[in-house]
Amino acid sequence: MAIVAPSILSADFCRLGEEINAVEKAGAEWLHIDVMDGHFVPNITIGPLVVASIRKATRLTLDVHLMIENADDYVQEFAKAGADIITVHQEAGAHLDRTIALIKSLGKKAGVSINPATGVETLRHVIRNIDLALIMSVNPGFGGQSFIRHSLEKAQELKKMIAVSGSKALVEMDGGVGPDNCGEIVSAGVDVLVAGTAVFKSQNYDEAIRKLKSPR
Ligand code: DX5
Ligand code: ZN
């Protein structure tokens, strides 16, 4: 059964604490927090200050997705704010190996995300050092987009790379995930499902999360 990580990007930010409690009660294990800087992606969201408030409000694993440039300058602040997993983009910085080492030196789990046009092979030389490999199944920046189908092949390719390398990394799918495609996504070997719209825009969070956990 996949881990479900609701993405707060689609939550009602006027009631963020209530929204987080609701998905925690509904069976979510992780909370996916999308950080955007308006440079790496054409949108701006939240920073360490909000993560620190969220940390006080929940025991969920905080899965922080940094869609920002110069991530090295902010990793420490997100670690201090209470992130459990800090994921950076393969495409966003020049020294990924050093960034991963920095995240782990702070006692946090390290993740790397690849955009739809970025190949799985770009993770070959870091796959053994990371705890999470995030496949972007939409172009980053917004919730509510459609699932990009070739992400399924990327997941299969990534699972093979993980098996061959002896890596312990989990595979996370992020973008356009919902009850209609979570079955094939999990069959492709994905361990963690990020779902923003499918959860926070649903009428019933319990049902939405149950459908993601037990795909048809
Ligand atoms: C997009 C974010 C995703 C997004 C997922 O840049 O990284 O986490 O919030 O939202 P949905 O599930 O609505 O596609
Ligand atoms: Zn995300």
PDB file of N, CA, C and O in Angstrom, residues 37 41 82 90-91 94 98 131 157 172 197:
ATOM      1  N   ASP A  37       9.915  29.569  -5.496  1.00  0.00           N
ATOM      2  CA  ASP A  37      10.594  30.866  -5.325  1.00  0.00           C
ATOM      3  C   ASP A  37      10.303  31.874  -6.433  1.00  0.00           C
ATOM      4  O   ASP A  37      10.864  32.965  -6.462  1.00  0.00           O
ATOM      5  N   VAL A  41      10.565  28.054 -10.651  1.00  0.00           N
ATOM      6  CA  VAL A  41       9.203  27.796 -11.181  1.00  0.00           C
ATOM      7  C   VAL A  41       8.439  29.128 -11.190  1.00  0.00           C
ATOM      8  O   VAL A  41       8.744  30.028 -10.397  1.00  0.00           O
ATOM      9  N   GLY A  82      11.914  22.164  10.824  1.00  0.00           N
ATOM     10  CA  GLY A  82      11.273  20.899  11.174  1.00  0.00           C
ATOM     11  C   GLY A  82      10.980  19.983  10.012  1.00  0.00           C
ATOM     12  O   GLY A  82      10.261  18.983  10.170  1.00  0.00           O
ATOM     13  N   GLN A  90      17.091  18.196  -9.375  1.00  0.00           N
ATOM     14  CA  GLN A  90      18.301  17.848 -10.126  1.00  0.00           C
ATOM     15  C   GLN A  90      18.711  19.035 -11.000  1.00  0.00           C
ATOM     16  O   GLN A  90      19.877  19.363 -11.146  1.00  0.00           O
ATOM     17  N   GLU A  91      17.709  19.727 -11.531  1.00  0.00           N
ATOM     18  CA  GLU A  91      17.948  20.791 -12.529  1.00  0.00           C
ATOM     19  C   GLU A  91      18.303  22.136 -11.885  1.00  0.00           C
ATOM     20  O   GLU A  91      18.671  23.091 -12.560  1.00  0.00           O
ATOM     21  N   ALA A  94      24.132  23.384  -9.312  1.00  0.00           N
ATOM     22  CA  ALA A  94      25.308  22.820 -10.015  1.00  0.00           C
ATOM     23  C   ALA A  94      25.973  21.698  -9.222  1.00  0.00           C
ATOM     24  O   ALA A  94      26.680  20.861  -9.788  1.00  0.00           O
ATOM     25  N   ARG A  98      26.938  17.673  -3.346  1.00  0.00           N
ATOM     26  CA  ARG A  98      27.256  18.467  -2.141  1.00  0.00           C
ATOM     27  C   ARG A  98      25.971  18.858  -1.400  1.00  0.00           C
ATOM     28  O   ARG A  98      25.904  18.805  -0.166  1.00  0.00           O
ATOM     29  N   ASP A 131      17.335   9.241  -0.016  1.00  0.00           N
ATOM     30  CA  ASP A 131      16.254   8.475   0.626  1.00  0.00           C
ATOM     31  C   ASP A 131      14.974   8.518  -0.204  1.00  0.00           C
ATOM     32  O   ASP A 131      14.057   7.742   0.023  1.00  0.00           O
ATOM     33  N   GLU A 157      11.795   2.514 -14.735  1.00  0.00           N
ATOM     34  CA  GLU A 157      13.246   2.634 -14.962  1.00  0.00           C
ATOM     35  C   GLU A 157      13.970   2.948 -13.651  1.00  0.00           C
ATOM     36  O   GLU A 157      15.010   2.368 -13.330  1.00  0.00           O
ATOM     37  N   GLU A 172       8.691   8.575  -5.346  1.00  0.00           N
ATOM     38  CA  GLU A 172       7.498   9.387  -5.107  1.00  0.00           C
ATOM     39  C   GLU A 172       7.009   9.947  -6.441  1.00  0.00           C
ATOM     40  O   GLU A 172       7.838  10.406  -7.253  1.00  0.00           O
ATOM     41  N   THR A 197      -4.820  18.231  -5.480  1.00  0.00           N
ATOM     42  CA  THR A 197      -6.223  18.371  -5.903  1.00  0.00           C
ATOM     43  C   THR A 197      -7.069  17.169  -5.504  1.00  0.00           C
ATOM     44  O   THR A 197      -8.184  17.320  -4.973  1.00  0.00           O
TER      45      THR A 197
END
